[in-house]
CSV table of N, CA and C in Angstrom, one decimal:
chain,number,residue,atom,x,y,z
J,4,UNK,N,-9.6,0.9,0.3
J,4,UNK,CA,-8.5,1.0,-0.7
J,4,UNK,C,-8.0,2.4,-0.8
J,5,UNK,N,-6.9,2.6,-1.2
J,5,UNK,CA,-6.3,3.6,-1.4
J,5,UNK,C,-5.8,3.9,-3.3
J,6,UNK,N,-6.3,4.7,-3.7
J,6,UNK,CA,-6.2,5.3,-5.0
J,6,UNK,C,-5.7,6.6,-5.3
J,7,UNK,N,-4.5,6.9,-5.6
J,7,UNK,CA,-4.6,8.4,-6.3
J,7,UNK,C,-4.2,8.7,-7.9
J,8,UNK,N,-5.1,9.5,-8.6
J,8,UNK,CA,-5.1,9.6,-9.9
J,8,UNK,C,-3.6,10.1,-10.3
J,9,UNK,N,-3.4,9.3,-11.7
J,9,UNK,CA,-2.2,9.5,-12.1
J,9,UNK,C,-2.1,11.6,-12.4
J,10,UNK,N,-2.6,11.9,-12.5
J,10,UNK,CA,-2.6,13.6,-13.0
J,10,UNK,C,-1.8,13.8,-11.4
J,11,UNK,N,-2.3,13.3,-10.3
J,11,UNK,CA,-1.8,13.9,-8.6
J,11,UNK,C,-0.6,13.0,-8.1
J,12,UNK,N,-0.2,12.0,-9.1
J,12,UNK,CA,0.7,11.1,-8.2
J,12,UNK,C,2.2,12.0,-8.0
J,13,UNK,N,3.2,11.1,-7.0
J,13,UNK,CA,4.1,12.0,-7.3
J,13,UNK,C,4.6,13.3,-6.6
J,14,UNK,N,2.9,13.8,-5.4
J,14,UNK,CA,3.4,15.1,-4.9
J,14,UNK,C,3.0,14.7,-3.8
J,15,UNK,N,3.4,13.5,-3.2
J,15,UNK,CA,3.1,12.5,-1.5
J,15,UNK,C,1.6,12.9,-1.1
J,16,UNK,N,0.8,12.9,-2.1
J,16,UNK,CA,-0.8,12.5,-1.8
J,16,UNK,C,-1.1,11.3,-1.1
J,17,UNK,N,-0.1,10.4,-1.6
J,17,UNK,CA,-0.5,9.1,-1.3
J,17,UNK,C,-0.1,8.6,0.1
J,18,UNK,N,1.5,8.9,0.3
J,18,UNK,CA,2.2,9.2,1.5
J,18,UNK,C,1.5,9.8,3.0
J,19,UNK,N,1.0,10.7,2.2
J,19,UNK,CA,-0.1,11.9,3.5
J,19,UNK,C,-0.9,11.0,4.0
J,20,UNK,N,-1.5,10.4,3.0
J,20,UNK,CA,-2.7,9.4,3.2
J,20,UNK,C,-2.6,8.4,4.3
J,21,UNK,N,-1.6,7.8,3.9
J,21,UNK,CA,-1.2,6.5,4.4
J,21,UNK,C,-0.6,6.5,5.8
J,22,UNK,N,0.3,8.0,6.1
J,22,UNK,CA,0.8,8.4,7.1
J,22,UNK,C,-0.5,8.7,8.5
J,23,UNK,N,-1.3,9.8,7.6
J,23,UNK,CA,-2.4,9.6,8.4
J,23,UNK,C,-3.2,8.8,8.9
J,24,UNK,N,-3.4,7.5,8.1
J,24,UNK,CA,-4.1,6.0,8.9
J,24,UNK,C,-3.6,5.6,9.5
J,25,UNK,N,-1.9,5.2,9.3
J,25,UNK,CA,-1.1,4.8,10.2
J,25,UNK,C,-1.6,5.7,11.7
J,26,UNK,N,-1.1,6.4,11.7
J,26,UNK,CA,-1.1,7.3,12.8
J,26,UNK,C,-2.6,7.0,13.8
J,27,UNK,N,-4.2,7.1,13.4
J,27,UNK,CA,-5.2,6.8,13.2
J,27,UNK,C,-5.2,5.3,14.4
J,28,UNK,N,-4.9,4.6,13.2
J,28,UNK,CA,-4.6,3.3,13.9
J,28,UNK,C,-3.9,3.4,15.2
J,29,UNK,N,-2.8,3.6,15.2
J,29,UNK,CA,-1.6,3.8,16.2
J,29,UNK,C,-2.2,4.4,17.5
J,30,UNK,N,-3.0,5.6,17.0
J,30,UNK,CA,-3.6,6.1,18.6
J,30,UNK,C,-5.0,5.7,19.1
J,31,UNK,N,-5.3,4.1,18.2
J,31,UNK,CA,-6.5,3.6,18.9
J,31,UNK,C,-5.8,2.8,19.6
J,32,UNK,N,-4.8,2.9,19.7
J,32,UNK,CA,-4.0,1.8,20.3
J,32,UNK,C,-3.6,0.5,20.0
J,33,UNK,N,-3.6,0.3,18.4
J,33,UNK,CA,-2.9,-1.1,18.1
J,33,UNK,C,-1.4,-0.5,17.6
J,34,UNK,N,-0.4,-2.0,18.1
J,34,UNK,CA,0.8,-1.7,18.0
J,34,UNK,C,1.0,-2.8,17.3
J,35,UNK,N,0.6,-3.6,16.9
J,35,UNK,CA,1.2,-4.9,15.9
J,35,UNK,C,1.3,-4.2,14.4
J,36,UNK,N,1.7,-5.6,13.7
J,36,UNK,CA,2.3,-5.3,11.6
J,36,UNK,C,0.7,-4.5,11.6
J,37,UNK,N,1.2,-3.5,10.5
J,37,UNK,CA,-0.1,-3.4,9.4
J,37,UNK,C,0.2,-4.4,8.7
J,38,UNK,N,-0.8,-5.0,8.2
J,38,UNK,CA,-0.5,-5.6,6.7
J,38,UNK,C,-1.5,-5.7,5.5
J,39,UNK,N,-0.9,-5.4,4.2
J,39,UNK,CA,-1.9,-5.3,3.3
J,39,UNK,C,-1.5,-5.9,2.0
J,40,UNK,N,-2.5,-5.9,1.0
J,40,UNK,CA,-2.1,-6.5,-0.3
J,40,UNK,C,-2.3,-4.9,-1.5
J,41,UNK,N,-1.4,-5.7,-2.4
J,41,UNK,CA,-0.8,-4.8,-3.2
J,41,UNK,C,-1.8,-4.8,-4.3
J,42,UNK,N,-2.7,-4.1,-4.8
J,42,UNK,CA,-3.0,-4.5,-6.1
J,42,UNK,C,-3.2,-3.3,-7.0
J,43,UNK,N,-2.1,-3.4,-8.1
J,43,UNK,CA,-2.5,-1.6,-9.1
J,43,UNK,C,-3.8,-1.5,-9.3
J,44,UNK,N,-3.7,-0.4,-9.3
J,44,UNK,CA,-5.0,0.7,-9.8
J,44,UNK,C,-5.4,0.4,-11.8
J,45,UNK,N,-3.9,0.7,-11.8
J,45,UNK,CA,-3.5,0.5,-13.2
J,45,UNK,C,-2.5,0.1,-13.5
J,46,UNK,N,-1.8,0.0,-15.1
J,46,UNK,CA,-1.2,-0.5,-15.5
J,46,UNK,C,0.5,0.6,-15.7
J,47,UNK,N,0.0,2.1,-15.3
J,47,UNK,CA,1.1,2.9,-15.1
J,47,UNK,C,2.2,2.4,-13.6
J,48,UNK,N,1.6,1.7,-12.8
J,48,UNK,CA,2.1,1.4,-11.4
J,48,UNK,C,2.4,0.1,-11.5
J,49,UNK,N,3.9,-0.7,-11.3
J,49,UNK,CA,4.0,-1.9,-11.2
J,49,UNK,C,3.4,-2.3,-9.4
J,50,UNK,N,3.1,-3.6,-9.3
J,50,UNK,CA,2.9,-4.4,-8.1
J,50,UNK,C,4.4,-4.2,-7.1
J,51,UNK,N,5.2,-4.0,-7.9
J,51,UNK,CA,6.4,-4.1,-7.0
J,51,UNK,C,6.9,-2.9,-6.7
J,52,UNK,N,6.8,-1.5,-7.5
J,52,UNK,CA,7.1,-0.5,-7.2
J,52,UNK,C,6.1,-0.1,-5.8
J,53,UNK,N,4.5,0.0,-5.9
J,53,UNK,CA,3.8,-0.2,-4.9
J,53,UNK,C,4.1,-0.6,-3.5
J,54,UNK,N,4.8,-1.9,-3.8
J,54,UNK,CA,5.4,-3.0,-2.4
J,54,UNK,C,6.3,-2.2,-2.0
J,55,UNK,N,7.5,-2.0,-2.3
J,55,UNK,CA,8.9,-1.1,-2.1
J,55,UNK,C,8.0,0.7,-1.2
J,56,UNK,N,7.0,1.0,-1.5
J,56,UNK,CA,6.5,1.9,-1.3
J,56,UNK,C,6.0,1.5,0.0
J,57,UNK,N,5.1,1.0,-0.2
J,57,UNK,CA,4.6,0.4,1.7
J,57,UNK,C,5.2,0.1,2.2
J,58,UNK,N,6.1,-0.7,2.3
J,58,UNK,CA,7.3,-1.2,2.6
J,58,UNK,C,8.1,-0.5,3.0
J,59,UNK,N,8.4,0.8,2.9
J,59,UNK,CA,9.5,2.0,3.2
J,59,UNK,C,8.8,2.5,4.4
J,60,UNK,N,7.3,2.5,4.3
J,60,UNK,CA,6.8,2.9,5.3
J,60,UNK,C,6.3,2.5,6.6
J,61,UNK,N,6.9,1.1,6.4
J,61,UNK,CA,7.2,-0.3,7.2
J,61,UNK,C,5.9,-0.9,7.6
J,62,UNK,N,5.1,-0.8,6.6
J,62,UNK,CA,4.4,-2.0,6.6
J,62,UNK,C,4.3,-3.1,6.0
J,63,UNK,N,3.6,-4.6,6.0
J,63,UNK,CA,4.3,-5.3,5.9
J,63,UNK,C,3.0,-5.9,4.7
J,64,UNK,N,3.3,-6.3,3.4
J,64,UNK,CA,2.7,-6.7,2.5
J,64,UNK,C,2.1,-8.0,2.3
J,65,UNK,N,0.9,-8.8,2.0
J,65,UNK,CA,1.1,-10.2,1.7
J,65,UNK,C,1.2,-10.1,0.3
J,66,UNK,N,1.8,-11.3,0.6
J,66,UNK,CA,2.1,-11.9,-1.3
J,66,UNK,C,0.6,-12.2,-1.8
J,67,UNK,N,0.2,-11.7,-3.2
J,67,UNK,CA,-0.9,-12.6,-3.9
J,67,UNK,C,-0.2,-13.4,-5.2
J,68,UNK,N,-0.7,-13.8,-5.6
J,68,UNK,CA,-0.2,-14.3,-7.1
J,68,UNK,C,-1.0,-13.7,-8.4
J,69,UNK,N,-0.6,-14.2,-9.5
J,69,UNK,CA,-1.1,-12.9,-10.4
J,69,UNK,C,-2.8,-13.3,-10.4
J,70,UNK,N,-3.4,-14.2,-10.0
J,70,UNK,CA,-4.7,-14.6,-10.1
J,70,UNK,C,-5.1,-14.4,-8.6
J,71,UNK,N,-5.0,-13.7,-7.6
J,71,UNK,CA,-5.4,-12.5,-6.9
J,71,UNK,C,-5.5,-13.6,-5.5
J,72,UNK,N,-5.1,-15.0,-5.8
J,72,UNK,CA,-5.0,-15.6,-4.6
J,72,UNK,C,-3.3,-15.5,-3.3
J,73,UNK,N,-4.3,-15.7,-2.2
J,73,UNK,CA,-3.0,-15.2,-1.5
J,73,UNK,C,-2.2,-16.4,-1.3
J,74,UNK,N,-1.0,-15.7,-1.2
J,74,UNK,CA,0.3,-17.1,-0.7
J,74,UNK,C,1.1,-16.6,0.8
J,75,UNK,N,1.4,-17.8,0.8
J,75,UNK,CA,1.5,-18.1,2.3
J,75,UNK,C,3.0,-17.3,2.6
J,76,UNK,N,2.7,-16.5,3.7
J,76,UNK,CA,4.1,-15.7,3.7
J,76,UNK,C,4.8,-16.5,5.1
């Protein structure tokens, strides 16, 4: 999972992060979707601001519903 404390969000901690597994991944040689599920940390971070975030970084999210089961994309 990936977590960064609200005091550090905001200064692409999370971005860095995410850029660097990407990349990780990428040069073990997989080229298919990432895909992941969204779930806040907390209640400062909507589900959907999260998704628009991954998302920009073109990966590709599954849907859950608010009771943590997944739906069929």
């Amino acid at each position: 999972g990936l977590y960064v404390q609200r005091e550090s969000r905001g200064k692409g901690i999370a971005r860095r992060m995410l850029e660097n597994a990407i990349s990780k991944i990428r040069r073990a040689g997989y080229d298919g979707e990432i895909i992941l599920n969204v779930i806040p940390g907390d209640e400062t971070v909507s589900r959907d601001r999260l998704t628009q975030f991954y998302e920009h970084l073109g990966l590709v999210v599954v849907p859950y519903d608010e009771d943590g089961k997944h739906k069929e994309m």
